[in-house]
């Protein structure tokens, strides 16, 4: 008979860091480069389309040209950013 082992795990909170932009929006692949998650556009493409590890507002996003506006969140692994516009509204 198999033994059942109970494990208590505490999920670490992920802190949203601000990602400031000077334009009304930023494309997803440009945002990945700006926050130093991807080193090049090609690396960003691989993360978005092949690895499928990029989340925008809590959902997996596979569109490299997805426009991110102020208030949107971007998460890759344990890195999380919230887009904040520096433009005057």
PDB file of N, CA, C and O in Angstrom, residues 57-86:
ATOM      1  N   UNK A  57      -1.985  40.450 -18.568  1.00  0.00           N
ATOM      2  CA  UNK A  57      -3.208  40.548 -17.767  1.00  0.00           C
ATOM      3  C   UNK A  57      -3.699  39.166 -17.326  1.00  0.00           C
ATOM      4  O   UNK A  57      -4.897  38.882 -17.342  1.00  0.00           O
ATOM      5  N   UNK A  58      -2.767  38.287 -16.964  1.00  0.00           N
ATOM      6  CA  UNK A  58      -3.113  36.984 -16.419  1.00  0.00           C
ATOM      7  C   UNK A  58      -3.378  35.884 -17.432  1.00  0.00           C
ATOM      8  O   UNK A  58      -3.658  34.755 -17.056  1.00  0.00           O
ATOM      9  N   UNK A  59      -3.307  36.179 -18.730  1.00  0.00           N
ATOM     10  CA  UNK A  59      -3.556  35.174 -19.765  1.00  0.00           C
ATOM     11  C   UNK A  59      -2.337  35.031 -20.662  1.00  0.00           C
ATOM     12  O   UNK A  59      -1.658  36.016 -20.959  1.00  0.00           O
ATOM     13  N   UNK A  60      -2.083  33.789 -21.131  1.00  0.00           N
ATOM     14  CA  UNK A  60      -0.961  33.569 -22.051  1.00  0.00           C
ATOM     15  C   UNK A  60      -1.203  34.377 -23.313  1.00  0.00           C
ATOM     16  O   UNK A  60      -2.305  34.394 -23.854  1.00  0.00           O
ATOM     17  N   UNK A  61      -0.177  35.064 -23.774  1.00  0.00           N
ATOM     18  CA  UNK A  61      -0.283  35.884 -24.980  1.00  0.00           C
ATOM     19  C   UNK A  61       0.742  35.392 -25.997  1.00  0.00           C
ATOM     20  O   UNK A  61       1.912  35.234 -25.685  1.00  0.00           O
ATOM     21  N   UNK A  62       0.292  35.158 -27.226  1.00  0.00           N
ATOM     22  CA  UNK A  62       1.165  34.685 -28.294  1.00  0.00           C
ATOM     23  C   UNK A  62       1.305  35.715 -29.413  1.00  0.00           C
ATOM     24  O   UNK A  62       1.807  35.388 -30.482  1.00  0.00           O
ATOM     25  N   UNK A  63       0.863  36.940 -29.178  1.00  0.00           N
ATOM     26  CA  UNK A  63       0.935  37.992 -30.199  1.00  0.00           C
ATOM     27  C   UNK A  63       2.101  38.924 -29.888  1.00  0.00           C
ATOM     28  O   UNK A  63       2.063  39.658 -28.902  1.00  0.00           O
ATOM     29  N   UNK A  64       3.138  38.900 -30.731  1.00  0.00           N
ATOM     30  CA  UNK A  64       4.313  39.738 -30.492  1.00  0.00           C
ATOM     31  C   UNK A  64       3.968  41.216 -30.556  1.00  0.00           C
ATOM     32  O   UNK A  64       4.533  42.024 -29.852  1.00  0.00           O
ATOM     33  N   UNK A  65       3.034  41.586 -31.417  1.00  0.00           N
ATOM     34  CA  UNK A  65       2.685  42.985 -31.610  1.00  0.00           C
ATOM     35  C   UNK A  65       1.573  43.481 -30.714  1.00  0.00           C
ATOM     36  O   UNK A  65       1.062  44.583 -30.896  1.00  0.00           O
ATOM     37  N   UNK A  66       1.185  42.691 -29.727  1.00  0.00           N
ATOM     38  CA  UNK A  66       0.113  43.074 -28.800  1.00  0.00           C
ATOM     39  C   UNK A  66       0.453  44.412 -28.163  1.00  0.00           C
ATOM     40  O   UNK A  66       1.553  44.620 -27.653  1.00  0.00           O
ATOM     41  N   UNK A  67      -0.495  45.335 -28.210  1.00  0.00           N
ATOM     42  CA  UNK A  67      -0.279  46.662 -27.633  1.00  0.00           C
ATOM     43  C   UNK A  67      -0.615  46.631 -26.149  1.00  0.00           C
ATOM     44  O   UNK A  67      -1.693  46.198 -25.756  1.00  0.00           O
ATOM     45  N   UNK A  68       0.334  47.081 -25.342  1.00  0.00           N
ATOM     46  CA  UNK A  68       0.140  47.168 -23.903  1.00  0.00           C
ATOM     47  C   UNK A  68      -0.042  48.631 -23.520  1.00  0.00           C
ATOM     48  O   UNK A  68       0.753  49.483 -23.899  1.00  0.00           O
ATOM     49  N   UNK A  69      -1.092  48.892 -22.781  1.00  0.00           N
ATOM     50  CA  UNK A  69      -1.408  50.254 -22.363  1.00  0.00           C
ATOM     51  C   UNK A  69      -1.188  50.399 -20.861  1.00  0.00           C
ATOM     52  O   UNK A  69      -1.013  49.411 -20.147  1.00  0.00           O
ATOM     53  N   UNK A  70      -1.238  51.626 -20.393  1.00  0.00           N
ATOM     54  CA  UNK A  70      -1.077  51.904 -18.968  1.00  0.00           C
ATOM     55  C   UNK A  70      -2.087  51.084 -18.173  1.00  0.00           C
ATOM     56  O   UNK A  70      -3.261  51.027 -18.507  1.00  0.00           O
ATOM     57  N   UNK A  71      -1.599  50.394 -17.143  1.00  0.00           N
ATOM     58  CA  UNK A  71      -2.456  49.563 -16.306  1.00  0.00           C
ATOM     59  C   UNK A  71      -2.384  48.081 -16.645  1.00  0.00           C
ATOM     60  O   UNK A  71      -2.783  47.245 -15.849  1.00  0.00           O
ATOM     61  N   UNK A  72      -1.887  47.732 -17.842  1.00  0.00           N
ATOM     62  CA  UNK A  72      -1.734  46.328 -18.212  1.00  0.00           C
ATOM     63  C   UNK A  72      -0.588  45.706 -17.426  1.00  0.00           C
ATOM     64  O   UNK A  72       0.373  46.389 -17.061  1.00  0.00           O
ATOM     65  N   UNK A  73      -0.683  44.399 -17.174  1.00  0.00           N
ATOM     66  CA  UNK A  73       0.392  43.690 -16.483  1.00  0.00           C
ATOM     67  C   UNK A  73       1.047  42.697 -17.426  1.00  0.00           C
ATOM     68  O   UNK A  73       0.398  42.119 -18.288  1.00  0.00           O
ATOM     69  N   UNK A  74       2.334  42.514 -17.249  1.00  0.00           N
ATOM     70  CA  UNK A  74       3.153  41.613 -18.052  1.00  0.00           C
ATOM     71  C   UNK A  74       3.911  40.716 -17.088  1.00  0.00           C
ATOM     72  O   UNK A  74       4.534  41.206 -16.153  1.00  0.00           O
ATOM     73  N   UNK A  75       3.825  39.390 -17.297  1.00  0.00           N
ATOM     74  CA  UNK A  75       4.520  38.468 -16.401  1.00  0.00           C
ATOM     75  C   UNK A  75       5.215  37.376 -17.194  1.00  0.00           C
ATOM     76  O   UNK A  75       4.654  36.800 -18.109  1.00  0.00           O
ATOM     77  N   UNK A  76       6.465  37.130 -16.858  1.00  0.00           N
ATOM     78  CA  UNK A  76       7.250  36.025 -17.404  1.00  0.00           C
ATOM     79  C   UNK A  76       7.937  35.375 -16.212  1.00  0.00           C
ATOM     80  O   UNK A  76       8.772  35.998 -15.554  1.00  0.00           O
ATOM     81  N   UNK A  77       7.581  34.136 -15.940  1.00  0.00           N
ATOM     82  CA  UNK A  77       8.147  33.453 -14.775  1.00  0.00           C
ATOM     83  C   UNK A  77       7.808  34.192 -13.500  1.00  0.00           C
ATOM     84  O   UNK A  77       6.645  34.487 -13.239  1.00  0.00           O
ATOM     85  N   UNK A  78       8.818  34.523 -12.722  1.00  0.00           N
ATOM     86  CA  UNK A  78       8.597  35.230 -11.467  1.00  0.00           C
ATOM     87  C   UNK A  78       8.759  36.739 -11.611  1.00  0.00           C
ATOM     88  O   UNK A  78       8.691  37.476 -10.644  1.00  0.00           O
ATOM     89  N   UNK A  79       8.991  37.211 -12.832  1.00  0.00           N
ATOM     90  CA  UNK A  79       9.109  38.646 -13.099  1.00  0.00           C
ATOM     91  C   UNK A  79       7.744  39.184 -13.526  1.00  0.00           C
ATOM     92  O   UNK A  79       7.123  38.650 -14.435  1.00  0.00           O
ATOM     93  N   UNK A  80       7.290  40.234 -12.878  1.00  0.00           N
ATOM     94  CA  UNK A  80       5.993  40.817 -13.197  1.00  0.00           C
ATOM     95  C   UNK A  80       6.118  42.344 -13.246  1.00  0.00           C
ATOM     96  O   UNK A  80       6.752  42.948 -12.379  1.00  0.00           O
ATOM     97  N   UNK A  81       5.518  42.936 -14.266  1.00  0.00           N
ATOM     98  CA  UNK A  81       5.599  44.387 -14.470  1.00  0.00           C
ATOM     99  C   UNK A  81       4.210  44.939 -14.747  1.00  0.00           C
ATOM    100  O   UNK A  81       3.370  44.271 -15.347  1.00  0.00           O
ATOM    101  N   UNK A  82       3.988  46.161 -14.301  1.00  0.00           N
ATOM    102  CA  UNK A  82       2.759  46.872 -14.632  1.00  0.00           C
ATOM    103  C   UNK A  82       3.163  48.075 -15.482  1.00  0.00           C
ATOM    104  O   UNK A  82       4.107  48.799 -15.159  1.00  0.00           O
ATOM    105  N   UNK A  83       2.479  48.255 -16.609  1.00  0.00           N
ATOM    106  CA  UNK A  83       2.794  49.338 -17.536  1.00  0.00           C
ATOM    107  C   UNK A  83       2.257  50.641 -16.961  1.00  0.00           C
ATOM    108  O   UNK A  83       1.102  50.718 -16.542  1.00  0.00           O
ATOM    109  N   UNK A  84       3.106  51.661 -16.938  1.00  0.00           N
ATOM    110  CA  UNK A  84       2.717  52.979 -16.456  1.00  0.00           C
ATOM    111  C   UNK A  84       3.172  54.023 -17.459  1.00  0.00           C
ATOM    112  O   UNK A  84       4.355  54.094 -17.794  1.00  0.00           O
ATOM    113  N   UNK A  85       2.227  54.822 -17.932  1.00  0.00           N
ATOM    114  CA  UNK A  85       2.532  55.853 -18.922  1.00  0.00           C
ATOM    115  C   UNK A  85       3.023  57.112 -18.228  1.00  0.00           C
ATOM    116  O   UNK A  85       2.489  57.525 -17.197  1.00  0.00           O
ATOM    117  N   UNK A  86       4.047  57.717 -18.809  1.00  0.00           N
ATOM    118  CA  UNK A  86       4.557  58.979 -18.279  1.00  0.00           C
ATOM    119  C   UNK A  86       3.927  60.165 -18.997  1.00  0.00           C
ATOM    120  O   UNK A  86       4.232  61.304 -18.689  1.00  0.00           O
TER     121      UNK A  86
END
